[in-house]
Tab-separated table of C-alpha atoms and ligand atoms in Angstrom:
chain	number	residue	atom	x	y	z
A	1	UNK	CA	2.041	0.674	-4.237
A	2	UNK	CA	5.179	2.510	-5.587
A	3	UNK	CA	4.744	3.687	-9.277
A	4	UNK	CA	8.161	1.891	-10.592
A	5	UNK	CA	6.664	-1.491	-8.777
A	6	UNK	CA	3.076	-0.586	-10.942
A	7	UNK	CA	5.013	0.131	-14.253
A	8	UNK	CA	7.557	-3.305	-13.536
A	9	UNK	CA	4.964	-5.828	-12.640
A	10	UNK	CA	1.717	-4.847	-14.037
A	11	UNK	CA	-0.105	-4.700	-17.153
A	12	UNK	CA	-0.986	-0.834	-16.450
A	13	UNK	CA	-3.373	-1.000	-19.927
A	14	UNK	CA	-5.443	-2.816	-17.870
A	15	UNK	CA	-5.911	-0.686	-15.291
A	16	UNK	CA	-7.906	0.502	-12.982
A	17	UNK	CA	-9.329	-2.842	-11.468
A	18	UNK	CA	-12.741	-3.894	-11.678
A	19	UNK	CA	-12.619	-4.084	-8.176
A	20	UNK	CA	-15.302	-2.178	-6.036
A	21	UNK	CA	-13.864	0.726	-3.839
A	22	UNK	CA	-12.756	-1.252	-0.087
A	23	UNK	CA	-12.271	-4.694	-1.672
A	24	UNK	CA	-9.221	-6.021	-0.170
A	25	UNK	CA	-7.530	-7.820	-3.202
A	26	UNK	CA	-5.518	-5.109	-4.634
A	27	UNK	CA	-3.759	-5.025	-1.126
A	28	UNK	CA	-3.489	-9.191	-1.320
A	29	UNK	CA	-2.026	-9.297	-5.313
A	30	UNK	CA	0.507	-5.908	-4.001
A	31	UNK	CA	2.064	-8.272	-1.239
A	32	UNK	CA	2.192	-10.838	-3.878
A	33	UNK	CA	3.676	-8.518	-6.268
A	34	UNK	CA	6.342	-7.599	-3.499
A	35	UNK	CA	7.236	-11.051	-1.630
A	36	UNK	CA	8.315	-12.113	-5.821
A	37	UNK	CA	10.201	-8.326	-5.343
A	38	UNK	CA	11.842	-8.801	-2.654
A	39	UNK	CA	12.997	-12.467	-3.800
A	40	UNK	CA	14.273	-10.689	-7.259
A	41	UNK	CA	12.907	-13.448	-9.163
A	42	UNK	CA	13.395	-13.492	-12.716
A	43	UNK	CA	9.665	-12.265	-13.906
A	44	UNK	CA	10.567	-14.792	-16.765
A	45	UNK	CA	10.628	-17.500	-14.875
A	46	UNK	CA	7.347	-16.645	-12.570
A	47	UNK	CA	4.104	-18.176	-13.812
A	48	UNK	CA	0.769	-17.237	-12.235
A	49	UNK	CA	-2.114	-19.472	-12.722
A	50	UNK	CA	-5.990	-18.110	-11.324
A	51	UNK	CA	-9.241	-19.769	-11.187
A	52	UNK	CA	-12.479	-17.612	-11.555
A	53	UNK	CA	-14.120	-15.276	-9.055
A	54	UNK	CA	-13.335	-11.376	-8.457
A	55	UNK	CA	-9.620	-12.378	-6.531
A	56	UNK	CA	-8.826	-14.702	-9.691
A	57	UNK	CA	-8.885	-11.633	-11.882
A	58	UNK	CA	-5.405	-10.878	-10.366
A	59	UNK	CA	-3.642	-12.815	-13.039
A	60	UNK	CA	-4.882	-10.093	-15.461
A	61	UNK	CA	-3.653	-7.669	-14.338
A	62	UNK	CA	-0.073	-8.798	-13.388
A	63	UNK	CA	2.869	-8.954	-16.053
A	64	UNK	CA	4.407	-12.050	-15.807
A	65	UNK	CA	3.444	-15.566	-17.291
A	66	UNK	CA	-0.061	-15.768	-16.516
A	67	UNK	CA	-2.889	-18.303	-17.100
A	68	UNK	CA	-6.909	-17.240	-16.022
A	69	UNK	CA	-8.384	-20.906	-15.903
A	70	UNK	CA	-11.601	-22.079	-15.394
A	71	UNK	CA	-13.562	-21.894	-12.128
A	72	UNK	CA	-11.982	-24.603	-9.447
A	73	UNK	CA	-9.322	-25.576	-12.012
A	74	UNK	CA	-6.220	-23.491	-11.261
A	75	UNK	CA	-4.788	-25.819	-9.368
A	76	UNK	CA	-5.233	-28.397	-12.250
A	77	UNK	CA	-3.517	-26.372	-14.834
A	78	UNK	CA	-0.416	-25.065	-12.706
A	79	UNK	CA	0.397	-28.824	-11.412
A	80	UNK	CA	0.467	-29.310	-15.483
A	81	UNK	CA	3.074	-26.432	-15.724
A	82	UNK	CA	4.818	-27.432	-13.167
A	83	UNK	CA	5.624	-31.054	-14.180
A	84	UNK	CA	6.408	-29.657	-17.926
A	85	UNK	CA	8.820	-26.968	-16.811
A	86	UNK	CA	9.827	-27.723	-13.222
A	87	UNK	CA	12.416	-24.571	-13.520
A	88	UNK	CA	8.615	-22.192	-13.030
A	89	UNK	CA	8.447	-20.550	-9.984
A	90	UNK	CA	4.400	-21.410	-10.436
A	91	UNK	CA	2.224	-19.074	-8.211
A	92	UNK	CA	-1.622	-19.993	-7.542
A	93	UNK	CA	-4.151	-17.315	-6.925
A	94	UNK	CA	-7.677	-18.177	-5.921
A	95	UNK	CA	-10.999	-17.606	-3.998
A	96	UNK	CA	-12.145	-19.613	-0.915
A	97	UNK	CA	-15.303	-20.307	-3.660
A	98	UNK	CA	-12.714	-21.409	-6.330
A	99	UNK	CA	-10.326	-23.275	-3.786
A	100	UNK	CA	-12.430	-24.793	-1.585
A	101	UNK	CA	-15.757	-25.367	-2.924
A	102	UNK	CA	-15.744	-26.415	-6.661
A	103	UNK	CA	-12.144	-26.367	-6.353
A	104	UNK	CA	-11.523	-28.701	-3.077
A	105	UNK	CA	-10.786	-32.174	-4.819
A	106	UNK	CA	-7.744	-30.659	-6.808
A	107	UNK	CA	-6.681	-28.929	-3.709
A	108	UNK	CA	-6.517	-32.046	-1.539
A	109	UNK	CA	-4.877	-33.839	-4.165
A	110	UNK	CA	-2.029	-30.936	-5.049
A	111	UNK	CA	-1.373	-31.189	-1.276
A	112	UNK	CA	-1.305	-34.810	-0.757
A	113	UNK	CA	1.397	-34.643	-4.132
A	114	UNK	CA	3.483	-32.051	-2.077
A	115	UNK	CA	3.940	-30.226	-5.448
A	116	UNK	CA	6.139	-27.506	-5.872
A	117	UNK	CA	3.413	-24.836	-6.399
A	118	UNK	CA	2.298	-21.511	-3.762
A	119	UNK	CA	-1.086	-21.007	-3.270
A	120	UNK	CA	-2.658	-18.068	-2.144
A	121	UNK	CA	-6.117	-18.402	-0.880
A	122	UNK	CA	-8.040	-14.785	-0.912
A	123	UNK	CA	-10.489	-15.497	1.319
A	124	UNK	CA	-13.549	-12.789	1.503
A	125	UNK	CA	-15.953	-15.758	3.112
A	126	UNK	CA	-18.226	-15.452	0.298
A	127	UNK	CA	-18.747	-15.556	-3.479
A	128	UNK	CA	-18.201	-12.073	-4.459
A	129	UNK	CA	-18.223	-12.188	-8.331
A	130	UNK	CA	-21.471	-14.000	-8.477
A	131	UNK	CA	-23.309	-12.317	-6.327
A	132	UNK	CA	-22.552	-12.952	-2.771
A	133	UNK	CA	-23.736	-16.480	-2.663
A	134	UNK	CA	-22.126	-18.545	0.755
A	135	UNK	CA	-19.296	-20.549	0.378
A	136	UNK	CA	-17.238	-23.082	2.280
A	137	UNK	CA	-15.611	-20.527	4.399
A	138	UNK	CA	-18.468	-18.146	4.986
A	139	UNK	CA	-18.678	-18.310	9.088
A	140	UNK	CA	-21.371	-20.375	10.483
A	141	UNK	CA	-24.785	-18.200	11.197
A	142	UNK	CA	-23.574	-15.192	9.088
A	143	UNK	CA	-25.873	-13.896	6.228
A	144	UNK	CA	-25.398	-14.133	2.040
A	145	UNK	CA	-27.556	-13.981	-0.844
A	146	UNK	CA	-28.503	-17.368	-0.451
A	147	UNK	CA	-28.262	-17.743	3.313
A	148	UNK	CA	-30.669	-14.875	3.879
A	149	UNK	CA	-31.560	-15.962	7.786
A	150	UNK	CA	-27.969	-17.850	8.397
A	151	UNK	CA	-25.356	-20.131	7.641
A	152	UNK	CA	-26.347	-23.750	9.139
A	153	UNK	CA	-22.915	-25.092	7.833
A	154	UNK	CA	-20.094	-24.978	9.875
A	155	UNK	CA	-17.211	-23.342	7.956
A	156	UNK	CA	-13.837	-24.930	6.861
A	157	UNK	CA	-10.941	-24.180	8.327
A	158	UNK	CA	-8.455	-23.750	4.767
A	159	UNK	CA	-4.953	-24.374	6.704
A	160	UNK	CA	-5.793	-27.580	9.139
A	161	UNK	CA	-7.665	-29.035	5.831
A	162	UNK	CA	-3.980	-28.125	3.943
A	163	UNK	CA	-2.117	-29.414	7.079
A	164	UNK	CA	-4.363	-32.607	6.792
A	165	UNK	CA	-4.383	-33.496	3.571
A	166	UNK	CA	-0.046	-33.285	3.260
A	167	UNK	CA	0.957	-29.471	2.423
A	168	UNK	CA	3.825	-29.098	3.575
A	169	UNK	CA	3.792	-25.014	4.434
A	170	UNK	CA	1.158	-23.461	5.437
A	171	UNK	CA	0.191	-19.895	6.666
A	172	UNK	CA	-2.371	-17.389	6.708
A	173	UNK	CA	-2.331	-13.474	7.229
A	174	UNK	CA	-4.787	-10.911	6.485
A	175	UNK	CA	-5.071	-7.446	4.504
A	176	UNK	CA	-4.366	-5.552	7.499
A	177	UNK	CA	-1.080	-7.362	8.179
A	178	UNK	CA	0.516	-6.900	4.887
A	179	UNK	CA	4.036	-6.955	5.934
A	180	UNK	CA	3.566	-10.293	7.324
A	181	UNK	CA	1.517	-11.134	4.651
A	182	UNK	CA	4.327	-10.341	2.340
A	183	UNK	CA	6.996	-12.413	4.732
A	184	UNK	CA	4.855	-15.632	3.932
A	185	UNK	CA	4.369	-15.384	0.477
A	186	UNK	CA	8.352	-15.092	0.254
A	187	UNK	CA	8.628	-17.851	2.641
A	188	UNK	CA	6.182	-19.855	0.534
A	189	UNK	CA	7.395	-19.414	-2.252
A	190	UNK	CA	11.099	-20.186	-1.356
A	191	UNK	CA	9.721	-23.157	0.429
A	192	UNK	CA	10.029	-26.618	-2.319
A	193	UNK	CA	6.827	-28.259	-1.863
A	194	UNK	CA	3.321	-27.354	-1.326
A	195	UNK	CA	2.877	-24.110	-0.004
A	196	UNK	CA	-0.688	-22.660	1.257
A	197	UNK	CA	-1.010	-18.909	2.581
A	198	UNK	CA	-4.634	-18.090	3.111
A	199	UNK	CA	-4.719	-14.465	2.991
A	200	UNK	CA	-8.377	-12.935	4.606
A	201	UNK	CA	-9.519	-10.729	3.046
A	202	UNK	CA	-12.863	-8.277	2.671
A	203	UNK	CA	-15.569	-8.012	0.297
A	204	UNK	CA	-17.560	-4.879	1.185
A	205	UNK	CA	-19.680	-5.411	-1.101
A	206	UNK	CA	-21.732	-8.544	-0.571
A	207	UNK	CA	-20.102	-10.347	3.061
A	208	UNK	CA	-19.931	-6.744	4.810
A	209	UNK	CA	-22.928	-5.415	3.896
A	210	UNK	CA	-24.767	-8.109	4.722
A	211	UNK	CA	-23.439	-9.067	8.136
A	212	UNK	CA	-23.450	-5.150	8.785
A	213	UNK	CA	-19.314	-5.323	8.984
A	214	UNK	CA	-19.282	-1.701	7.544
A	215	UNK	CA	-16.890	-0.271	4.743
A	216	UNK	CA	-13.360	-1.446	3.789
A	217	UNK	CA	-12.099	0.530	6.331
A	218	UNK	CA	-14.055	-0.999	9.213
A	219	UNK	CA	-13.084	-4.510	7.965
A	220	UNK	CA	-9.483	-3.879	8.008
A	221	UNK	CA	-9.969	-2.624	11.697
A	222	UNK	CA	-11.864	-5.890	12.471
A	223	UNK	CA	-8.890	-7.846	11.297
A	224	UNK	CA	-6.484	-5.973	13.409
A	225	UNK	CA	-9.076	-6.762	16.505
A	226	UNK	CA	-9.814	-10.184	15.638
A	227	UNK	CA	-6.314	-11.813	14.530
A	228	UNK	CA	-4.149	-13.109	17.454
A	229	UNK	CA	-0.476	-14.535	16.311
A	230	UNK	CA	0.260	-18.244	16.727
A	231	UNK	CA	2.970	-17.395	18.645
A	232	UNK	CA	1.101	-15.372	21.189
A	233	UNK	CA	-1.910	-18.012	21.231
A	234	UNK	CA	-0.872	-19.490	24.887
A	235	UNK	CA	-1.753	-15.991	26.376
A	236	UNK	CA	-5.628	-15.981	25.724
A	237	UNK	CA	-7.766	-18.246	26.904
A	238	UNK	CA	-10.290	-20.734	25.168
A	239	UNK	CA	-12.735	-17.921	26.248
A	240	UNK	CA	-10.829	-14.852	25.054
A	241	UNK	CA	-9.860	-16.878	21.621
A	242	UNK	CA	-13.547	-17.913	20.706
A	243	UNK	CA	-14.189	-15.467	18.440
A	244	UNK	CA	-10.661	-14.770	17.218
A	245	UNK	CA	-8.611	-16.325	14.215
A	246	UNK	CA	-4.859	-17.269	14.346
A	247	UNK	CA	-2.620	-15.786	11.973
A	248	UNK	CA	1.629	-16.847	11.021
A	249	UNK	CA	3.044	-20.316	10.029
A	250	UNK	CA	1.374	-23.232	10.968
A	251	UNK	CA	3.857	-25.876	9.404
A	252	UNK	CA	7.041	-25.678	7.426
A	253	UNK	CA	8.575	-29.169	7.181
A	254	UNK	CA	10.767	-30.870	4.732
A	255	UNK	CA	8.876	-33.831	2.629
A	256	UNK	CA	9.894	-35.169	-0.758
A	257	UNK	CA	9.092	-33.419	-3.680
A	258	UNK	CA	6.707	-34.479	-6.252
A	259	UNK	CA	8.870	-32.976	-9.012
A	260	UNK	CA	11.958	-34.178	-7.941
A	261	UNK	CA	10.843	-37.723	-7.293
A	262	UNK	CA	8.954	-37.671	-10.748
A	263	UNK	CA	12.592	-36.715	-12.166
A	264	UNK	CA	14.549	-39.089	-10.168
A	265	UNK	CA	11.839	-42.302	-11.325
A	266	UNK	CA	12.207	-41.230	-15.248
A	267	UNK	CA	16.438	-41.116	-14.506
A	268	UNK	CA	16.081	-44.791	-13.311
A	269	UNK	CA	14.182	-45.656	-15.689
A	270	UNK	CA	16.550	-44.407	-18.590
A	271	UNK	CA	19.637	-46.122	-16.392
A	272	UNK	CA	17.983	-49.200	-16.643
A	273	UNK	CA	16.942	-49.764	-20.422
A	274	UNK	CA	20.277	-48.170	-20.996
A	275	UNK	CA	21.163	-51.574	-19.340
A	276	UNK	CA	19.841	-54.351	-21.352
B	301	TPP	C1	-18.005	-24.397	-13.556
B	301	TPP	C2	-18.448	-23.040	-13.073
B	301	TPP	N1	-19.354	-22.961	-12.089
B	301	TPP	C3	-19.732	-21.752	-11.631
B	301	TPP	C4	-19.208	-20.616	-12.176
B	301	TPP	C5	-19.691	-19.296	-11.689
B	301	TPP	N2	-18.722	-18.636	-10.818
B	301	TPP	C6	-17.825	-17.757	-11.293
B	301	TPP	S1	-16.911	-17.030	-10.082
B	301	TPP	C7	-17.750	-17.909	-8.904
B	301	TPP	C8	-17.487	-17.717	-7.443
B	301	TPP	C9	-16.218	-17.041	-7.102
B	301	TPP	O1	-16.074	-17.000	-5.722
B	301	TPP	P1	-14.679	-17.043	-5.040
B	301	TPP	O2	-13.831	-18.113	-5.598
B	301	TPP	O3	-14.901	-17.058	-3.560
B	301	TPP	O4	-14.004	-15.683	-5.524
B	301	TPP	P2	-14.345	-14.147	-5.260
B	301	TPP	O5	-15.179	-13.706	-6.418
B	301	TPP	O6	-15.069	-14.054	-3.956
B	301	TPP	O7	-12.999	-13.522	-5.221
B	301	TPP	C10	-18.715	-18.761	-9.469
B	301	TPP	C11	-19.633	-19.636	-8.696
B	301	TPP	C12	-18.254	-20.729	-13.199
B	301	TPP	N3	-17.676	-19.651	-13.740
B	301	TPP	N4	-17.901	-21.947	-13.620
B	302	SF4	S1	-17.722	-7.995	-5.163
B	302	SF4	FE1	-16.489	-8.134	-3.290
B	302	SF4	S2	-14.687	-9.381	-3.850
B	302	SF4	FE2	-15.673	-8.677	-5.746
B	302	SF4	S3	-14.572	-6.797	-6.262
B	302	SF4	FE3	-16.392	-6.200	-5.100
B	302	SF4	S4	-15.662	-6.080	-2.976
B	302	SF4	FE4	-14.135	-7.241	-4.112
């Protein structure tokens, strides 16, 4: 990442990362770091809220209005921002351990509200900061710590469970397609209402080198050779798409506003003992 975007937007006392040579997150919290760039948003004005896990460590490092909440809870803690100070751009980083597993009842529910927040799912399909333990998205059959002969779950799909349960945008790219990556967190972020990008990610570390998916470098390739565009999904057959994974927008539609209803209720409510 250009120096001048470094010295602007992070904390560069607490640099380097802790994060192991090949991890994919300082690509993920650069296109974050860029999409609020390239949308010249007032840093002021930006709060970033993280759960716990290797990904939620972003919020550290960034230098904006930052919160590093418990594990599962992020989502918790922004929707209290955002009803307090509706003005926050509020920005949700998290882990598909932190989102969807501990995590999964506040992220229903922050969907179902529509609120006003962007979440960005880093999803390395296992626990990295505890020590490679499955979670919810960890493929069915492939290997972890604690799934040493195979996943028998079947894995969640983050975006149709988004779609679902009432987001009202939702994406997902990968660390190999940054500059689309970068194009939905913008997107997101401009977009008032829910917003879920899951970004995928890799974890060397624990989910490559146990399912034998080689260094950083060989799990960016496998991205490239595994992601096939929404918009180009008609092409390939059931077959060919078996083993693939759909990247772009899934759904960007217009719903009302949690904020803005919660606003327009108290206004009523102040017209009408104004009344009497
Ligand atoms: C209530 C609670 N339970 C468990 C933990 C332990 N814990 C910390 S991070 C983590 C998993 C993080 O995984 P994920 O969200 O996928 O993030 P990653 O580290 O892979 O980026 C767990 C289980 C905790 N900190 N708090
Ligand atoms: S353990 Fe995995 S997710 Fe955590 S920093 Fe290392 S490579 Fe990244």
């Amino acid at each position: 990442m250009a120096s001048e975007l470094i010295k602007k937007y992070y904390r560069t006392d607490t640099l380097p990362t802790i994060w192991c040579p090949g991890c994919g997150n300082g690509i993920i919290t650069s296109a974050i770091v860029r999409a609020i760039d390239n949308l010249n948003l007032d840093r002021d004005k930006v709060c970033i809220v993280s759960g716990i896990g290797c990904s939620s460590r972003a919020s550290g490092y960034l230098n904006f209005n930052t919160l590093h909440t418990t594990h599962g809870r992020a989502l918790a803690f922004a929707t209290g921002i955002k009803v307090a100070n509706p003005s926050l751009t509020v920005i949700v980083i998290t882990g598909d351990g932190d989102c969807a597993a501990i995590g999964g009842n506040h992220f229903i529910h922050a969907c179902r509200r529509n609120i006003d927040l962007t979440t960005i799912m880093f999803n390395n399909s296992i626990y990295g900061m505890t020590g490679g333990q499955y979670s919810p998205s960890t493929p069915s059959m492939d290997k972890s710590t604690t799934t040493p002969y195979g996943n028998i779950d079947r894995n969640f799909d983050m975006c149709k469970l988004a779609m679902a349960a009432g987001a009202t945008y939702v994406a997902r790219s990968t660390s190999y397609h940054v500059q689309q990556l970068i194009k939905l967190i913008e997107k997101g972020i401009m977009h008032r209402g829910f917003s879920f990008i899951e970004a995928i990610t890799m974890c060397p570390t624990y989910y490559g080198r146990k399912n034998k998916k080689g260094d950083g470098k060989e799990m960016l390739k496998w991205q490239k050779e595994h992601a096939v565009s929404v918009d180009n999904m008609k092409k390939f057959s059931k077959e060919e798409l078996s083993d693939k994974f759909l990247i772009g927008e899934f759904l960007n539609i217009d719903e009302p506003e949690f904020t803005e209803k919660y606003d327009k209720m108290i206004n009523s409510l102040k017209v009408n003992s104004d009344d009497k």
